[in-house]
Each structure stands twice: as C-alpha cells, then as structure tokens.
PDB file of C-alpha atoms in Angstrom:
ATOM      1  CA  MET A  23       0.000   0.000   0.000  1.00 52.00           C
ATOM      2  CA  SER A  24       1.330   3.422  -0.936  1.00 51.00           C
ATOM      3  CA  THR A  25       2.187   5.823   1.888  1.00 56.00           C
ATOM      4  CA  ALA A  26       2.236   8.845  -0.427  1.00 63.00           C
ATOM      5  CA  PRO A  27      -1.254  10.208   0.476  1.00 69.00           C
ATOM      6  CA  SER A  28      -0.439   9.975   4.192  1.00 67.00           C
ATOM      7  CA  PHE A  29       2.895  11.695   3.618  1.00 64.00           C
ATOM      8  CA  ASP A  30       1.203  14.441   1.596  1.00 84.00           C
ATOM      9  CA  ARG A  31      -1.315  15.073   4.369  1.00 84.00           C
ATOM     10  CA  ARG A  32       1.451  15.346   6.942  1.00 85.00           C
ATOM     11  CA  ALA A  33       3.389  17.710   4.691  1.00 87.00           C
ATOM     12  CA  ARG A  34       0.310  19.893   4.190  1.00 90.00           C
ATOM     13  CA  ARG A  35      -0.386  19.978   7.919  1.00 90.00           C
ATOM     14  CA  ARG A  36       3.213  20.963   8.569  1.00 90.00           C
ATOM     15  CA  GLU A  37       3.022  23.783   6.027  1.00 93.00           C
ATOM     16  CA  GLN A  38      -0.252  24.981   7.525  1.00 94.00           C
ATOM     17  CA  THR A  39       1.300  25.013  10.979  1.00 94.00           C
ATOM     18  CA  ILE A  40       4.312  26.947   9.670  1.00 95.00           C
ATOM     19  CA  ASP A  41       1.935  29.478   8.089  1.00 95.00           C
ATOM     20  CA  GLU A  42       0.105  29.853  11.419  1.00 96.00           C
ATOM     21  CA  ILE A  43       3.358  30.348  13.313  1.00 96.00           C
ATOM     22  CA  LEU A  44       4.630  32.994  10.907  1.00 97.00           C
ATOM     23  CA  ALA A  45       1.294  34.812  10.882  1.00 96.00           C
ATOM     24  CA  ALA A  46       1.324  34.819  14.681  1.00 96.00           C
ATOM     25  CA  ALA A  47       4.876  36.173  14.672  1.00 96.00           C
ATOM     26  CA  VAL A  48       3.821  39.048  12.399  1.00 96.00           C
ATOM     27  CA  ARG A  49       0.878  39.907  14.666  1.00 96.00           C
ATOM     28  CA  LEU A  50       3.151  39.980  17.697  1.00 96.00           C
ATOM     29  CA  MET A  51       5.729  42.128  15.930  1.00 95.00           C
ATOM     30  CA  GLU A  52       3.014  44.568  14.931  1.00 93.00           C
ATOM     31  CA  ALA A  53       2.148  44.937  18.617  1.00 91.00           C
ATOM     32  CA  GLU A  54       5.574  44.645  20.268  1.00 90.00           C
ATOM     33  CA  GLY A  55       8.022  45.712  17.571  1.00 91.00           C
ATOM     34  CA  VAL A  56      10.069  43.600  15.208  1.00 92.00           C
ATOM     35  CA  ALA A  57      12.989  43.140  17.612  1.00 91.00           C
ATOM     36  CA  GLY A  58      10.670  42.299  20.519  1.00 89.00           C
ATOM     37  CA  LEU A  59       9.647  38.859  19.267  1.00 92.00           C
ATOM     38  CA  SER A  60       9.944  35.912  21.648  1.00 91.00           C
ATOM     39  CA  LEU A  61       9.468  32.217  20.936  1.00 92.00           C
ATOM     40  CA  SER A  62       7.411  31.696  24.075  1.00 93.00           C
ATOM     41  CA  ALA A  63       4.999  34.427  22.999  1.00 94.00           C
ATOM     42  CA  VAL A  64       4.689  32.888  19.540  1.00 95.00           C
ATOM     43  CA  ALA A  65       4.013  29.481  21.089  1.00 95.00           C
ATOM     44  CA  ARG A  66       1.256  30.920  23.287  1.00 94.00           C
ATOM     45  CA  GLU A  67      -0.255  32.745  20.307  1.00 95.00           C
ATOM     46  CA  VAL A  68      -0.693  29.494  18.376  1.00 95.00           C
ATOM     47  CA  GLY A  69      -1.651  27.377  21.401  1.00 94.00           C
ATOM     48  CA  MET A  70       1.562  25.385  21.386  1.00 92.00           C
ATOM     49  CA  ARG A  71       4.153  24.555  24.021  1.00 91.00           C
ATOM     50  CA  PRO A  72       7.630  25.990  23.291  1.00 88.00           C
ATOM     51  CA  PRO A  73       9.268  22.549  22.854  1.00 89.00           C
ATOM     52  CA  SER A  74       6.720  21.758  20.130  1.00 91.00           C
ATOM     53  CA  LEU A  75       7.505  25.056  18.386  1.00 93.00           C
ATOM     54  CA  TYR A  76      11.165  24.024  18.149  1.00 92.00           C
ATOM     55  CA  GLN A  77      10.124  21.212  15.789  1.00 92.00           C
ATOM     56  CA  TYR A  78       9.288  23.917  13.252  1.00 95.00           C
ATOM     57  CA  PHE A  79      11.695  26.727  14.130  1.00 95.00           C
ATOM     58  CA  PRO A  80      14.746  25.982  16.273  1.00 93.00           C
ATOM     59  CA  SER A  81      15.337  29.642  17.119  1.00 93.00           C
ATOM     60  CA  LYS A  82      13.874  33.119  16.894  1.00 93.00           C
ATOM     61  CA  MET A  83      16.369  33.901  14.132  1.00 95.00           C
ATOM     62  CA  ALA A  84      14.902  31.038  12.102  1.00 96.00           C
ATOM     63  CA  ILE A  85      11.497  32.740  12.240  1.00 96.00           C
ATOM     64  CA  TYR A  86      13.032  36.023  11.107  1.00 97.00           C
ATOM     65  CA  ASP A  87      14.785  34.175   8.293  1.00 97.00           C
ATOM     66  CA  ALA A  88      11.568  32.540   7.093  1.00 97.00           C
ATOM     67  CA  LEU A  89       9.740  35.868   7.165  1.00 97.00           C
ATOM     68  CA  PHE A  90      12.588  37.565   5.312  1.00 97.00           C
ATOM     69  CA  ARG A  91      12.450  34.927   2.597  1.00 97.00           C
ATOM     70  CA  ARG A  92       8.684  35.164   2.225  1.00 96.00           C
ATOM     71  CA  GLY A  93       8.848  38.925   2.080  1.00 96.00           C
ATOM     72  CA  ALA A  94      11.634  38.865  -0.512  1.00 97.00           C
ATOM     73  CA  GLU A  95       9.710  36.374  -2.641  1.00 97.00           C
ATOM     74  CA  ALA A  96       6.503  38.398  -2.378  1.00 96.00           C
ATOM     75  CA  PHE A  97       8.189  41.656  -3.344  1.00 94.00           C
ATOM     76  CA  ARG A  98      10.029  39.991  -6.239  1.00 96.00           C
ATOM     77  CA  ASP A  99       6.779  38.508  -7.516  1.00 97.00           C
ATOM     78  CA  VAL A 100       4.903  41.815  -7.197  1.00 95.00           C
ATOM     79  CA  ARG A 101       7.588  43.568  -9.213  1.00 94.00           C
ATOM     80  CA  ARG A 102       7.619  40.897 -11.915  1.00 95.00           C
ATOM     81  CA  GLU A 103       3.836  40.914 -12.187  1.00 96.00           C
ATOM     82  CA  THR A 104       3.940  44.694 -12.500  1.00 94.00           C
ATOM     83  CA  VAL A 105       6.442  44.422 -15.343  1.00 93.00           C
ATOM     84  CA  ARG A 106       4.297  41.775 -17.019  1.00 93.00           C
ATOM     85  CA  THR A 107       1.069  43.791 -16.912  1.00 94.00           C
ATOM     86  CA  ALA A 108       2.212  47.426 -17.030  1.00 90.00           C
ATOM     87  CA  VAL A 109       1.580  49.606 -20.049  1.00 87.00           C
ATOM     88  CA  ALA A 110       4.661  51.816 -20.250  1.00 84.00           C
ATOM     89  CA  ALA A 111       6.052  53.972 -23.027  1.00 84.00           C
ATOM     90  CA  ASP A 112       9.698  53.345 -22.151  1.00 92.00           C
ATOM     91  CA  PRO A 113      11.917  51.603 -19.558  1.00 92.00           C
ATOM     92  CA  LEU A 114      12.020  54.668 -17.287  1.00 92.00           C
ATOM     93  CA  GLU A 115       8.243  54.842 -17.164  1.00 93.00           C
ATOM     94  CA  LEU A 116       8.148  51.127 -16.416  1.00 93.00           C
ATOM     95  CA  GLU A 117      10.634  51.585 -13.574  1.00 92.00           C
ATOM     96  CA  ARG A 118       8.571  54.457 -12.194  1.00 92.00           C
ATOM     97  CA  ILE A 119       5.516  52.186 -12.122  1.00 93.00           C
ATOM     98  CA  CYS A 120       7.539  49.413 -10.442  1.00 93.00           C
ATOM     99  CA  THR A 121       8.848  51.799  -7.797  1.00 92.00           C
ATOM    100  CA  ILE A 122       5.370  53.041  -6.997  1.00 92.00           C
ATOM    101  CA  GLU A 123       4.227  49.438  -6.578  1.00 93.00           C
ATOM    102  CA  PHE A 124       7.264  48.909  -4.342  1.00 91.00           C
ATOM    103  CA  GLY A 125       6.023  51.774  -2.188  1.00 92.00           C
ATOM    104  CA  ARG A 126       2.500  50.416  -2.014  1.00 94.00           C
ATOM    105  CA  TRP A 127       3.802  46.961  -1.075  1.00 94.00           C
ATOM    106  CA  CYS A 128       5.986  48.383   1.697  1.00 92.00           C
ATOM    107  CA  MET A 129       3.089  50.349   3.177  1.00 93.00           C
ATOM    108  CA  ALA A 130       0.887  47.251   3.104  1.00 93.00           C
ATOM    109  CA  ASN A 131       3.597  45.011   4.613  1.00 94.00           C
ATOM    110  CA  PRO A 132       5.476  47.086   7.212  1.00 92.00           C
ATOM    111  CA  ILE A 133       6.842  44.113   9.174  1.00 93.00           C
ATOM    112  CA  HIS A 134       8.343  42.438   6.127  1.00 94.00           C
ATOM    113  CA  SER A 135       9.637  45.823   4.950  1.00 92.00           C
ATOM    114  CA  GLN A 136      11.504  46.384   8.192  1.00 91.00           C
ATOM    115  CA  LEU A 137      13.129  42.967   7.930  1.00 92.00           C
ATOM    116  CA  LEU A 138      14.017  43.427   4.264  1.00 92.00           C
ATOM    117  CA  PHE A 139      15.223  47.015   4.158  1.00 89.00           C
ATOM    118  CA  TRP A 140      16.213  48.077   7.677  1.00 88.00           C
ATOM    119  CA  ARG A 141      18.392  46.359  10.292  1.00 86.00           C
ATOM    120  CA  THR A 142      15.780  46.311  13.017  1.00 88.00           C
ATOM    121  CA  VAL A 143      16.896  43.018  14.604  1.00 92.00           C
ATOM    122  CA  PRO A 144      20.359  43.065  16.190  1.00 90.00           C
ATOM    123  CA  GLY A 145      22.425  40.083  15.088  1.00 91.00           C
ATOM    124  CA  PHE A 146      20.064  38.944  12.345  1.00 94.00           C
ATOM    125  CA  THR A 147      21.543  38.197   8.933  1.00 94.00           C
ATOM    126  CA  PRO A 148      19.394  36.402   6.353  1.00 96.00           C
ATOM    127  CA  SER A 149      20.599  33.040   5.129  1.00 97.00           C
ATOM    128  CA  PRO A 150      21.766  32.745   1.503  1.00 97.00           C
ATOM    129  CA  GLU A 151      18.529  30.917   0.676  1.00 97.00           C
ATOM    130  CA  ALA A 152      16.400  33.679   2.191  1.00 97.00           C
ATOM    131  CA  TYR A 153      18.450  36.403   0.521  1.00 97.00           C
ATOM    132  CA  ALA A 154      18.385  34.855  -2.958  1.00 98.00           C
ATOM    133  CA  PRO A 155      14.977  36.321  -3.995  1.00 97.00           C
ATOM    134  CA  ALA A 156      16.176  39.787  -2.975  1.00 95.00           C
ATOM    135  CA  GLN A 157      19.210  39.365  -5.213  1.00 96.00           C
ATOM    136  CA  GLU A 158      16.916  38.366  -8.076  1.00 97.00           C
ATOM    137  CA  THR A 159      14.935  41.566  -7.551  1.00 96.00           C
ATOM    138  CA  MET A 160      18.127  43.623  -7.684  1.00 95.00           C
ATOM    139  CA  GLU A 161      19.078  41.968 -10.963  1.00 96.00           C
ATOM    140  CA  ASP A 162      15.611  42.744 -12.322  1.00 95.00           C
ATOM    141  CA  LEU A 163      16.104  46.398 -11.356  1.00 95.00           C
ATOM    142  CA  ARG A 164      19.543  46.513 -12.920  1.00 95.00           C
ATOM    143  CA  GLY A 165      18.178  44.948 -16.113  1.00 95.00           C
ATOM    144  CA  ASN A 166      15.438  47.551 -16.363  1.00 94.00           C
ATOM    145  CA  LEU A 167      17.914  50.394 -15.887  1.00 96.00           C
ATOM    146  CA  ARG A 168      20.188  48.807 -18.507  1.00 96.00           C
ATOM    147  CA  ALA A 169      17.257  48.923 -20.924  1.00 96.00           C
ATOM    148  CA  ALA A 170      16.881  52.638 -20.153  1.00 96.00           C
ATOM    149  CA  VAL A 171      20.587  53.136 -20.873  1.00 96.00           C
ATOM    150  CA  ALA A 172      20.267  51.227 -24.158  1.00 96.00           C
ATOM    151  CA  ALA A 173      17.307  53.442 -25.110  1.00 94.00           C
ATOM    152  CA  GLY A 174      19.407  56.560 -24.535  1.00 95.00           C
ATOM    153  CA  LEU A 175      17.395  57.635 -21.492  1.00 95.00           C
ATOM    154  CA  LEU A 176      20.109  57.262 -18.836  1.00 96.00           C
ATOM    155  CA  HIS A 177      23.870  57.551 -18.593  1.00 97.00           C
ATOM    156  CA  PRO A 178      25.669  54.172 -18.413  1.00 96.00           C
ATOM    157  CA  ASP A 179      26.819  55.034 -14.881  1.00 97.00           C
ATOM    158  CA  ALA A 180      23.211  54.589 -13.752  1.00 97.00           C
ATOM    159  CA  VAL A 181      23.777  50.818 -13.696  1.00 96.00           C
ATOM    160  CA  SER A 182      27.110  51.014 -11.902  1.00 97.00           C
ATOM    161  CA  ASP A 183      27.296  49.834  -8.305  1.00 95.00           C
ATOM    162  CA  ASP A 184      27.140  53.461  -7.160  1.00 97.00           C
ATOM    163  CA  GLY A 185      24.148  54.121  -9.388  1.00 97.00           C
ATOM    164  CA  ILE A 186      22.220  51.147  -8.037  1.00 96.00           C
ATOM    165  CA  ALA A 187      23.188  52.098  -4.473  1.00 96.00           C
ATOM    166  CA  LEU A 188      21.907  55.633  -5.009  1.00 96.00           C
ATOM    167  CA  TYR A 189      18.651  54.425  -6.547  1.00 96.00           C
ATOM    168  CA  THR A 190      17.885  52.017  -3.732  1.00 94.00           C
ATOM    169  CA  SER A 191      18.975  54.503  -1.060  1.00 93.00           C
ATOM    170  CA  VAL A 192      16.705  57.321  -2.172  1.00 93.00           C
ATOM    171  CA  THR A 193      13.672  55.146  -2.855  1.00 93.00           C
ATOM    172  CA  ALA A 194      13.969  53.093   0.340  1.00 90.00           C
ATOM    173  CA  GLY A 195      14.716  56.310   2.243  1.00 91.00           C
ATOM    174  CA  VAL A 196      11.372  57.795   1.253  1.00 93.00           C
ATOM    175  CA  LEU A 197       9.589  54.673   2.455  1.00 91.00           C
ATOM    176  CA  SER A 198      11.606  54.621   5.676  1.00 91.00           C
ATOM    177  CA  GLN A 199      10.533  58.193   6.455  1.00 93.00           C
ATOM    178  CA  GLN A 200       6.922  57.379   5.671  1.00 93.00           C
ATOM    179  CA  LEU A 201       6.791  54.281   7.859  1.00 91.00           C
ATOM    180  CA  ALA A 202       8.603  56.049  10.694  1.00 90.00           C
ATOM    181  CA  ASN A 203       6.465  59.195  10.708  1.00 93.00           C
ATOM    182  CA  GLU A 204       3.083  58.293   9.232  1.00 93.00           C
ATOM    183  CA  PRO A 205       2.774  54.495   9.360  1.00 89.00           C
ATOM    184  CA  ASP A 206      -1.018  54.556   9.193  1.00 89.00           C
ATOM    185  CA  ALA A 207      -1.305  56.844   6.177  1.00 90.00           C
ATOM    186  CA  SER A 208      -2.190  55.466   2.782  1.00 89.00           C
ATOM    187  CA  TYR A 209       0.436  55.444   0.070  1.00 91.00           C
ATOM    188  CA  ASP A 210      -1.421  58.121  -1.904  1.00 91.00           C
ATOM    189  CA  ASP A 211      -1.903  60.425   1.092  1.00 92.00           C
ATOM    190  CA  GLY A 212       1.498  59.957   2.718  1.00 93.00           C
ATOM    191  CA  ARG A 213       3.566  63.106   3.181  1.00 94.00           C
ATOM    192  CA  PHE A 214       6.730  61.286   2.114  1.00 94.00           C
ATOM    193  CA  THR A 215       5.406  58.792  -0.418  1.00 93.00           C
ATOM    194  CA  ARG A 216       4.014  61.700  -2.422  1.00 92.00           C
ATOM    195  CA  LEU A 217       7.637  62.714  -2.981  1.00 92.00           C
ATOM    196  CA  LEU A 218       8.628  59.467  -4.655  1.00 92.00           C
ATOM    197  CA  PRO A 219       8.069  60.720  -8.245  1.00 90.00           C
ATOM    198  CA  ALA A 220      10.251  63.760  -7.475  1.00 93.00           C
ATOM    199  CA  VAL A 221      12.971  61.497  -6.104  1.00 93.00           C
ATOM    200  CA  LEU A 222      12.926  59.455  -9.309  1.00 93.00           C
ATOM    201  CA  GLU A 223      13.237  62.652 -11.362  1.00 94.00           C
ATOM    202  CA  MET A 224      16.291  63.600  -9.279  1.00 95.00           C
ATOM    203  CA  PHE A 225      17.870  60.233 -10.044  1.00 96.00           C
ATOM    204  CA  GLN A 226      17.177  60.654 -13.756  1.00 95.00           C
ATOM    205  CA  GLN A 227      18.712  64.152 -13.716  1.00 95.00           C
ATOM    206  CA  ARG A 228      21.789  62.851 -11.893  1.00 96.00           C
ATOM    207  CA  TYR A 229      22.253  60.185 -14.578  1.00 97.00           C
ATOM    208  CA  ALA A 230      21.054  62.112 -17.588  1.00 96.00           C
ATOM    209  CA  PRO A 231      22.276  60.583 -20.877  1.00 93.00           C
ATOM    210  CA  PRO A 232      25.372  62.097 -22.502  1.00 86.00           C
ATOM    211  CA  ARG A 233      24.650  64.826 -25.003  1.00 80.00           C
ATOM    212  CA  GLY A 234      24.943  63.866 -28.638  1.00 59.00           C
TER     213      GLY A 234
END
C-alpha cells in the first residue's frame, strides 16, 4: 500500500502550521516591535508549548529568516507581475511604475519591509537561501535600468554599483521616512510617499544621458 497520500497530508499539515506560526509572529511584531519577538509568545499565540515550536523553528532567528524569505519572494513577484502587466512607453516609465508598486507593497507590509530594508533586529543576517529572492529583484532592477541606458534615457553610470546604491537609497529612504512618521497613512496620502516621483526625477537628472 502506498504511503504517499499519508505523507502528503502530513506535509500539508506541517506547512499549515508553519503558516500559522509565521502569521502569529507578524501579529506579535506589529504589537511589540520587530525586535521584541519571543518564541514563548509565539508558542502561546498558536496554542503550542515551546518545545513543540522548536520542531518547526529551532530559534527566533529562524522565524526572522523565514519571514525575510517570504517577504523577498513576495516583493520579487509583485515587481515581476507589474512588469508583465504594465503599459509603459519606455523603460524609465516602467521603472517608475515598479517603484510606486514597491512603495505600495511596503506600506501594506510594514513588518516584512523592516526585515528586508532596515536592520531592526540586532544580530540577524538572512541566510543565503532567504536572501536569494532579494538578489533576483536587484538583478531585475539593474536589467530595467540597462534597458533605459540602451534606449538613450540614462547615462551608463546609472547601472554602476554606485548608481544602483543611489537608486535604492533614495527610494527606500522615502519609504523609511513614511513608515517612521506616518505608518497609518495610505500610500497616496502619505507626506513622504508623495515625494517618490520627485525622487525618481532627481535620479534621472543625476544620470542624464550624454549629449549627442
């Protein structure tokens, strides 16, 4: 007799339990702060004894790592879906649309945003597996800016390491200010998020294409 159906049920139950644990962790971080998470509190939230929780996550850092990975995957997928469905006249317009969607995603997912873009947890470093989707997103960004360079819309230095660092610094900085000062505002009404188009114009002016 095949044991596959039984194995599949156990695997599904395990994944469901992992989902419940991570959702509970997010709720607790929303109330207590990202760095204030404790395994005992997570266990109580899901009605589980701490030793049972260790069967799924051996440490608090493992929970942070799983949430980082899920956040990185979600943001990568949102960006790629935006690229797939956007109607844009040129690569710069497409990148503007992607950056706005980045802002909306960050406002809707503040806990994941703090893990992804700000060092809010002392001692936490994502594993290579958790960080891989974030690297894919950076390559997607670089590819889109390369297309803008090829179209004569940006200087080639825009895709240098300094150019990418500047782009991510100014865009993430706007979102950091928004989440720190007006976390409950909508993306459209935020005092800082409204500045995002201006920030993108500044980047484009800094890396304007060479004349002629």
